[in-house]
mmCIF file of N, CA and C in Angstrom:
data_model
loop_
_atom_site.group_PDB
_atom_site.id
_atom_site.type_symbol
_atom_site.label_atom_id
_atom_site.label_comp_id
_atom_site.label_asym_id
_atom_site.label_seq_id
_atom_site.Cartn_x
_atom_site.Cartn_y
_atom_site.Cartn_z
ATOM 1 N N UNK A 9 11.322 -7.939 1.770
ATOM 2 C CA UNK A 9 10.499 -7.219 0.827
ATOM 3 C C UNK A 9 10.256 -8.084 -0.394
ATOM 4 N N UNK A 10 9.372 -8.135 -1.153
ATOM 5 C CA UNK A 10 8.867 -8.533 -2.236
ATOM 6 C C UNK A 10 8.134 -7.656 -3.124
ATOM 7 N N UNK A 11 8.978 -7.578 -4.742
ATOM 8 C CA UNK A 11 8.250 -7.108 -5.641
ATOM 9 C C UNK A 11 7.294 -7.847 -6.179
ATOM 10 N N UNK A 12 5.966 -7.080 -7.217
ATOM 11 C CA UNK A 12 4.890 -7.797 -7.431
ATOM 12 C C UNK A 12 4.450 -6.875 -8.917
ATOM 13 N N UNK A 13 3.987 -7.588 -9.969
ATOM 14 C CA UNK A 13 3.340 -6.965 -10.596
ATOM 15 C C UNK A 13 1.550 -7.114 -10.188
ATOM 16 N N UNK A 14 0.994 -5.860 -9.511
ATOM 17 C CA UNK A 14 -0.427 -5.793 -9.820
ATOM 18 C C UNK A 14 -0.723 -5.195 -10.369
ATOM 19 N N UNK A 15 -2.721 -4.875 -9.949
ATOM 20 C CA UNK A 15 -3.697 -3.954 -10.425
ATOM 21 C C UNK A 15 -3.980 -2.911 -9.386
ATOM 22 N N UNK A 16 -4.019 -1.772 -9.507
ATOM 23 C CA UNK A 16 -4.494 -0.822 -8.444
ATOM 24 C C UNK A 16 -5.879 -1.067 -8.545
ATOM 25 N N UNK A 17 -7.024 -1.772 -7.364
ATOM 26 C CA UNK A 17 -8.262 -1.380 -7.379
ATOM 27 C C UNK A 17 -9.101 0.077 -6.489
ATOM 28 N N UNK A 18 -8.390 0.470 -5.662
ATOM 29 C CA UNK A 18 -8.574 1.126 -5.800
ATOM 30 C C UNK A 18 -7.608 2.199 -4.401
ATOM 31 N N UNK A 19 -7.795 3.386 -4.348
ATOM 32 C CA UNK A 19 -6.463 4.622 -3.636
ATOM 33 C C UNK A 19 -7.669 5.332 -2.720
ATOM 34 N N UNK A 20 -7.011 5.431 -1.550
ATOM 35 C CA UNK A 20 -7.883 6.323 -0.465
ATOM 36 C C UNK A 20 -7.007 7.712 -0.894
ATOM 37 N N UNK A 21 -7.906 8.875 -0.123
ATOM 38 C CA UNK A 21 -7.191 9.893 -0.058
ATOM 39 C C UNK A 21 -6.347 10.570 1.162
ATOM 40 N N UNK A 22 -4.660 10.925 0.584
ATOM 41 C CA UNK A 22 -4.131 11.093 1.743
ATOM 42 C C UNK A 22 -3.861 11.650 3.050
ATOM 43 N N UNK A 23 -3.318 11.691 3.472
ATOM 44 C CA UNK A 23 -3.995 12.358 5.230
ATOM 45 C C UNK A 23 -3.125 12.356 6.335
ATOM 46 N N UNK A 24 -2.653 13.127 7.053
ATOM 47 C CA UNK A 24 -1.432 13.222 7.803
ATOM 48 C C UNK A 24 -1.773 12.579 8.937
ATOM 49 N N UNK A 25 -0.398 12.005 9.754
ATOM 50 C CA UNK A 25 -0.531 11.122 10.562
ATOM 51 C C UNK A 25 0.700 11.256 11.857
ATOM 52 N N UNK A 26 0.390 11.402 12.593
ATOM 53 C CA UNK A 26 1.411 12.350 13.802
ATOM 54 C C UNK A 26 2.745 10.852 13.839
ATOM 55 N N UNK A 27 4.334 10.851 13.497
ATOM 56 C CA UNK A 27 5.291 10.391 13.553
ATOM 57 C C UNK A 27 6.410 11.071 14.451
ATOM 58 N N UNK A 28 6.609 10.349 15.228
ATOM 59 C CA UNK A 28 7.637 10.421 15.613
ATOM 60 C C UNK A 28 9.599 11.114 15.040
ATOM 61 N N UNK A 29 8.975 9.655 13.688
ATOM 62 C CA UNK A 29 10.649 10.072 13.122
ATOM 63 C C UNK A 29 10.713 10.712 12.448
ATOM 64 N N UNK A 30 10.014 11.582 12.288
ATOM 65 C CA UNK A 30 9.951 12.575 11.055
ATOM 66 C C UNK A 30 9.818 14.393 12.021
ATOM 67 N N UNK A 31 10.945 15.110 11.407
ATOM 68 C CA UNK A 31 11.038 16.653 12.004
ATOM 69 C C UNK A 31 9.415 17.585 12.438
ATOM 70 N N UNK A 32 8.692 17.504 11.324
ATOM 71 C CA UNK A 32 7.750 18.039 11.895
ATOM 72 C C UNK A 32 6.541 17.578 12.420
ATOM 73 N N UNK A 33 7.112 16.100 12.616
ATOM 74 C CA UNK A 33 5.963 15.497 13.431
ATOM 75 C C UNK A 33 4.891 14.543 13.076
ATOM 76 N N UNK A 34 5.089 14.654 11.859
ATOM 77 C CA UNK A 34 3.740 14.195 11.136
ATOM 78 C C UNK A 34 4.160 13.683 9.734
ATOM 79 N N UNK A 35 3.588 12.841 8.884
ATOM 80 C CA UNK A 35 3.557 12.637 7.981
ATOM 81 C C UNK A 35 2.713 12.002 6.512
ATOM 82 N N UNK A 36 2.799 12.343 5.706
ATOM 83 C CA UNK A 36 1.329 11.772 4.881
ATOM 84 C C UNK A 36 1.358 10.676 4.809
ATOM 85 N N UNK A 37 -0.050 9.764 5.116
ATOM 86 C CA UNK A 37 -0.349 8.456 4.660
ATOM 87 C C UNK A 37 -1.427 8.507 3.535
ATOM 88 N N UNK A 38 -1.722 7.401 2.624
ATOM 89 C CA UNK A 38 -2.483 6.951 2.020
ATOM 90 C C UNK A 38 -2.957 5.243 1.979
ATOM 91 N N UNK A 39 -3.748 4.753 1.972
ATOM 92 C CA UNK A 39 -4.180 3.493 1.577
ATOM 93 C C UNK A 39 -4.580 2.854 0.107
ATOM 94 N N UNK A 40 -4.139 2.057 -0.552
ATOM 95 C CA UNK A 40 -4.490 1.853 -1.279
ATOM 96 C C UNK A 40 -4.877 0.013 -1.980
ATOM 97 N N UNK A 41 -5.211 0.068 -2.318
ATOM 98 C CA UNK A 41 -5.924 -1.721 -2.903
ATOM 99 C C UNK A 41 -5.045 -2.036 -3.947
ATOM 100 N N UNK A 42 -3.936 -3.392 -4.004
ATOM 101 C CA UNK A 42 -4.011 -3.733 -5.136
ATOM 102 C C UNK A 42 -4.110 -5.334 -5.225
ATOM 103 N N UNK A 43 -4.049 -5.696 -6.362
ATOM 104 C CA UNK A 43 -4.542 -7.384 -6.374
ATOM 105 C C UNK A 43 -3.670 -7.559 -7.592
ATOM 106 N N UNK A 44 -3.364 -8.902 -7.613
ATOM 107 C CA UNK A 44 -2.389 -9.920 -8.572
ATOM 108 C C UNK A 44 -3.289 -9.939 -9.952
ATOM 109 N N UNK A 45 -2.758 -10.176 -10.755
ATOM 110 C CA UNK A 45 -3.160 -10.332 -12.128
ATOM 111 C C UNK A 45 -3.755 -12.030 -12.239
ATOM 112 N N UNK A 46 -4.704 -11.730 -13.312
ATOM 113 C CA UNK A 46 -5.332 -13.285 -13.377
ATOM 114 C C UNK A 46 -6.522 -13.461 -13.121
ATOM 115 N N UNK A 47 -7.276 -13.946 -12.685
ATOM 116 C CA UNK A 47 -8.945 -14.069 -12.460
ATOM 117 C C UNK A 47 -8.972 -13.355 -11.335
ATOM 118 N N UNK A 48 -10.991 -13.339 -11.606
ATOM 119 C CA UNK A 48 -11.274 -12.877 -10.640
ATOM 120 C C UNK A 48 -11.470 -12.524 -8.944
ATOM 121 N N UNK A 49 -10.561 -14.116 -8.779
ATOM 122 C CA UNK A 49 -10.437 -14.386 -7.241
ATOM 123 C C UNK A 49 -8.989 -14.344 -6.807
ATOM 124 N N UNK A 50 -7.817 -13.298 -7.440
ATOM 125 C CA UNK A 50 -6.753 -13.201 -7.172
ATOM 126 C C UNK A 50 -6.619 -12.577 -5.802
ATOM 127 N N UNK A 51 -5.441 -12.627 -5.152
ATOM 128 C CA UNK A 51 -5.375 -12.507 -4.163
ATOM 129 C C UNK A 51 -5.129 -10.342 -3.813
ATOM 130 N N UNK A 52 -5.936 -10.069 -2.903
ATOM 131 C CA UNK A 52 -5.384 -8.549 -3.079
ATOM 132 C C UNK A 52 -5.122 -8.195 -1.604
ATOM 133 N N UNK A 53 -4.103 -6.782 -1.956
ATOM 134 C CA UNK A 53 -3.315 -6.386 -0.166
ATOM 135 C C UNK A 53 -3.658 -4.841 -0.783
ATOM 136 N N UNK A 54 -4.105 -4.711 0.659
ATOM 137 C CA UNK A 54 -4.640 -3.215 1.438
ATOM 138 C C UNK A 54 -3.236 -3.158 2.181
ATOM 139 N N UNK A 55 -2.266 -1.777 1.152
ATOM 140 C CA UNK A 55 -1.274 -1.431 1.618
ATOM 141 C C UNK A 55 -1.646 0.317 1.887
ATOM 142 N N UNK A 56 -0.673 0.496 2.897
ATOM 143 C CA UNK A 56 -0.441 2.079 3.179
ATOM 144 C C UNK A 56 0.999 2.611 2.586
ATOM 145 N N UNK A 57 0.838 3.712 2.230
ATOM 146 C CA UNK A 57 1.768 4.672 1.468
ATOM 147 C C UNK A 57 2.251 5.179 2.259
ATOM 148 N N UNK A 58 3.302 5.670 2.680
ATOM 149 C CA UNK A 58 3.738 6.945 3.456
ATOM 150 C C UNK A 58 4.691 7.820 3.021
ATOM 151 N N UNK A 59 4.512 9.083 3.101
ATOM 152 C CA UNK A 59 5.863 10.326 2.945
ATOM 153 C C UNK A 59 5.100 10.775 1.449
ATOM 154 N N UNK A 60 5.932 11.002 0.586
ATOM 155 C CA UNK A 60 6.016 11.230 -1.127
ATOM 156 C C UNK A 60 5.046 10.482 -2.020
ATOM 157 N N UNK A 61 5.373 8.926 -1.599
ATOM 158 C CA UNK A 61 4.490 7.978 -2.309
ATOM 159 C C UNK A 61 3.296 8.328 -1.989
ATOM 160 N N UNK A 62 2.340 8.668 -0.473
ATOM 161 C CA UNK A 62 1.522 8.955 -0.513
ATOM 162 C C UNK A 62 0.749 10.033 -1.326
ATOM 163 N N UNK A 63 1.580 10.640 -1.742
ATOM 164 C CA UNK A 63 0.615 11.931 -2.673
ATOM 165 C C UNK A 63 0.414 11.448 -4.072
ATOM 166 N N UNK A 64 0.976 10.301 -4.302
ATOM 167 C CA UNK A 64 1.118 9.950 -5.735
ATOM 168 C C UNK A 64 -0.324 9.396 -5.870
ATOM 169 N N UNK A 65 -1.197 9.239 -7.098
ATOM 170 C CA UNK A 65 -2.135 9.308 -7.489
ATOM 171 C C UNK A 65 -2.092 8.292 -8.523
ATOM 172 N N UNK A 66 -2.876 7.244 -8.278
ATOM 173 C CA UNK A 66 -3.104 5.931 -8.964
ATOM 174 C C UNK A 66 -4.589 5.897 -9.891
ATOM 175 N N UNK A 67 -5.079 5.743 -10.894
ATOM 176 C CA UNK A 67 -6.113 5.519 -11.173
ATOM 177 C C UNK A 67 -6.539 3.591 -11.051
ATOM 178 N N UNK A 68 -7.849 3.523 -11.139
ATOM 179 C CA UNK A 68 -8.145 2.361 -10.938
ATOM 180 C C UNK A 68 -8.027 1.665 -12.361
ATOM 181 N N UNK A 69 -7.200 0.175 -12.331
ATOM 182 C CA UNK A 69 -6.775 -0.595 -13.604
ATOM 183 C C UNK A 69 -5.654 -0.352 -13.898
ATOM 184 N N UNK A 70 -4.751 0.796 -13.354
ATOM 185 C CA UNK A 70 -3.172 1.117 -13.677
ATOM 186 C C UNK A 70 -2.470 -0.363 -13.075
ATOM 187 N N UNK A 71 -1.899 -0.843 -14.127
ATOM 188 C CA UNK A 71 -0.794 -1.486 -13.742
ATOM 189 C C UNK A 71 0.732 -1.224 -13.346
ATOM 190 N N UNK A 72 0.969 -1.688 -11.707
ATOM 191 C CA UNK A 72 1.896 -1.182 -11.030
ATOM 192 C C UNK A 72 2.894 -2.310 -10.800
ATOM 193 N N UNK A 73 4.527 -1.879 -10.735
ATOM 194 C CA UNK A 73 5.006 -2.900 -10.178
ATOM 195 C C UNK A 73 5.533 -2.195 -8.925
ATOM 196 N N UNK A 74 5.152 -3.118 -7.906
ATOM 197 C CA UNK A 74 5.171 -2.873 -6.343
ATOM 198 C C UNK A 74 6.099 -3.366 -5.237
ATOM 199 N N UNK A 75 6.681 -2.847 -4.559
ATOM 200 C CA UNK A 75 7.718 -3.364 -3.759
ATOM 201 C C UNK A 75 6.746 -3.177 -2.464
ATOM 202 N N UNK A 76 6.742 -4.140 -1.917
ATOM 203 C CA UNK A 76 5.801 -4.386 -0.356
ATOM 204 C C UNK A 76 6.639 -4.756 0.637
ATOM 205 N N UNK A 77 6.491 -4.370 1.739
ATOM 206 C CA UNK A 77 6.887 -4.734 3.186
ATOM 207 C C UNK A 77 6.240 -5.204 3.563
ATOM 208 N N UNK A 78 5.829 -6.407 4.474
ATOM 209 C CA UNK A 78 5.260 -7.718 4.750
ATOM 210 C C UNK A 78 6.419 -7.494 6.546
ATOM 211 N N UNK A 79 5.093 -7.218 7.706
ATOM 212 C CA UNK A 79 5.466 -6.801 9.043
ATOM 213 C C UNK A 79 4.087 -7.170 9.789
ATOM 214 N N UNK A 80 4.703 -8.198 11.013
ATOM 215 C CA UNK A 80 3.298 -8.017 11.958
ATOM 216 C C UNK A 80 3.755 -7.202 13.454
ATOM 217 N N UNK A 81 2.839 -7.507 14.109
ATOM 218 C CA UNK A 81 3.025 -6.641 15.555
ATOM 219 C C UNK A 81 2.031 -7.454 15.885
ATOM 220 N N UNK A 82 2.055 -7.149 17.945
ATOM 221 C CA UNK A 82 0.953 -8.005 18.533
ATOM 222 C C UNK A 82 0.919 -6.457 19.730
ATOM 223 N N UNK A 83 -0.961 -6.525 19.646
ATOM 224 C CA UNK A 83 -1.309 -5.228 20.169
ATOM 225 C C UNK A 83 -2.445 -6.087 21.216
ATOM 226 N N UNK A 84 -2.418 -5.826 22.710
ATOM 227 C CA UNK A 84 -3.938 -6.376 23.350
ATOM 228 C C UNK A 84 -3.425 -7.471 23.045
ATOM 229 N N UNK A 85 -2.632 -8.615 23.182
ATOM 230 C CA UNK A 85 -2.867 -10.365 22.705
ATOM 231 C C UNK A 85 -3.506 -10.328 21.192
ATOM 232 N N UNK A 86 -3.482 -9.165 20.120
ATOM 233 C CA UNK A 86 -3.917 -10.056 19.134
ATOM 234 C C UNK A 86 -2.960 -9.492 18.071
ATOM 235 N N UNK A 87 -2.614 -10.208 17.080
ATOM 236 C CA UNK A 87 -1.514 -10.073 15.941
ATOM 237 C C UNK A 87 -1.884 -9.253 15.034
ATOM 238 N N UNK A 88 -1.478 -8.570 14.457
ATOM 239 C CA UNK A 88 -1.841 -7.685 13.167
ATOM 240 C C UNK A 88 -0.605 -7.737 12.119
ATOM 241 N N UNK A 89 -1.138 -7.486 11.236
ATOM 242 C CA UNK A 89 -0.148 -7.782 9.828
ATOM 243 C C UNK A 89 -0.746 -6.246 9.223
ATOM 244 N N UNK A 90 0.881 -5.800 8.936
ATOM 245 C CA UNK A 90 0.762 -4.347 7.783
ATOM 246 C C UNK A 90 1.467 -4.662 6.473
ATOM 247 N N UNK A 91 1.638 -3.950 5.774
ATOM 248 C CA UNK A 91 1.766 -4.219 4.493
ATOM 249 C C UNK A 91 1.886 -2.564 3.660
ATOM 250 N N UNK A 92 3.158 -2.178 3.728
ATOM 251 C CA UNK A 92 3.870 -1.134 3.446
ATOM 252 C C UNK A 92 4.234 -1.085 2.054
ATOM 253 N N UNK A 93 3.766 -0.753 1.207
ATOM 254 C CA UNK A 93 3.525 -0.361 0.118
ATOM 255 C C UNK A 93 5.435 1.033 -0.033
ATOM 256 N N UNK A 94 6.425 0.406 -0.499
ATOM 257 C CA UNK A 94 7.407 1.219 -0.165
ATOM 258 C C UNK A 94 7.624 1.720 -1.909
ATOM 259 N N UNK A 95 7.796 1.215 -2.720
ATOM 260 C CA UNK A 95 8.197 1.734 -4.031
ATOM 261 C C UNK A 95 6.709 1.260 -5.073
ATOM 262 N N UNK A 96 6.338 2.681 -6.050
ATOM 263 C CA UNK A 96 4.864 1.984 -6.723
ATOM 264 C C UNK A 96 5.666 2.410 -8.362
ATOM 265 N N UNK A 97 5.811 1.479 -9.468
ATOM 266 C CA UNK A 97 6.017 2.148 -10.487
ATOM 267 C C UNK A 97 4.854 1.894 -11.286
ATOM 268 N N UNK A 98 4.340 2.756 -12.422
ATOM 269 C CA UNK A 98 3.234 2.510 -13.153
ATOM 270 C C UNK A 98 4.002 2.100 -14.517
ATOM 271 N N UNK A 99 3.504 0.907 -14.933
ATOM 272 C CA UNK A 99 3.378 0.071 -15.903
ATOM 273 C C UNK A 99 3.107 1.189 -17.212
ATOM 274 N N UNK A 100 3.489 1.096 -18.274
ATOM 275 C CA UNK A 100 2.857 1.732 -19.196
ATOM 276 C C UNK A 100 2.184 0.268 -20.281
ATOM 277 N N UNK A 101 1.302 0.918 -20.811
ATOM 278 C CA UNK A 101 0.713 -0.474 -21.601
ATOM 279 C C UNK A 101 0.765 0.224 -23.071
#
């Protein structure tokens, strides 16, 4: 895992998602955008939220410090990379 200070650009809205490890089956996801501080060509990760964190509500420009999960898988012969968004704190300025 790796913490990060970013920028939230921007939060999908959340939406249940059928799980296994979880009792009733299901659980909330969200997506959300954030990117590194610094110019305009910083680097940004499209992470997903899940459980609690997902209901949490980011505005766009909140500065967050972020704990990420960094995980691939190989689906069909081709690799995919996720990016689990596990702890979000908001920065106060």
């Amino acid at each position: 895992m790796e913490a990060k200070i970013l920028k939230v650009v921007r939060q999908g809205e959340a939406f249940s998602v059928q799980s296994a490890k979880q009792e009733s089956g299901s659980i909330q996801k969200c997506n959300i955008v954030l990117k590194e501080l610094g110019g305009k060509f910083e680097n940004e990760y499209v992470c997903a939220m899940l459980g609690n964190l997902a209901t949490c509500r980011f505005c766009e420009g909140d500065v967050v410090v972020a704990t990420l999960r960094f995980s691939t898988h190989e689906y069909q012969g081709q690799t995919f990379q996720e990016i689990l968004a596990t702890d979000l704190i908001k920065v106060k300025r």
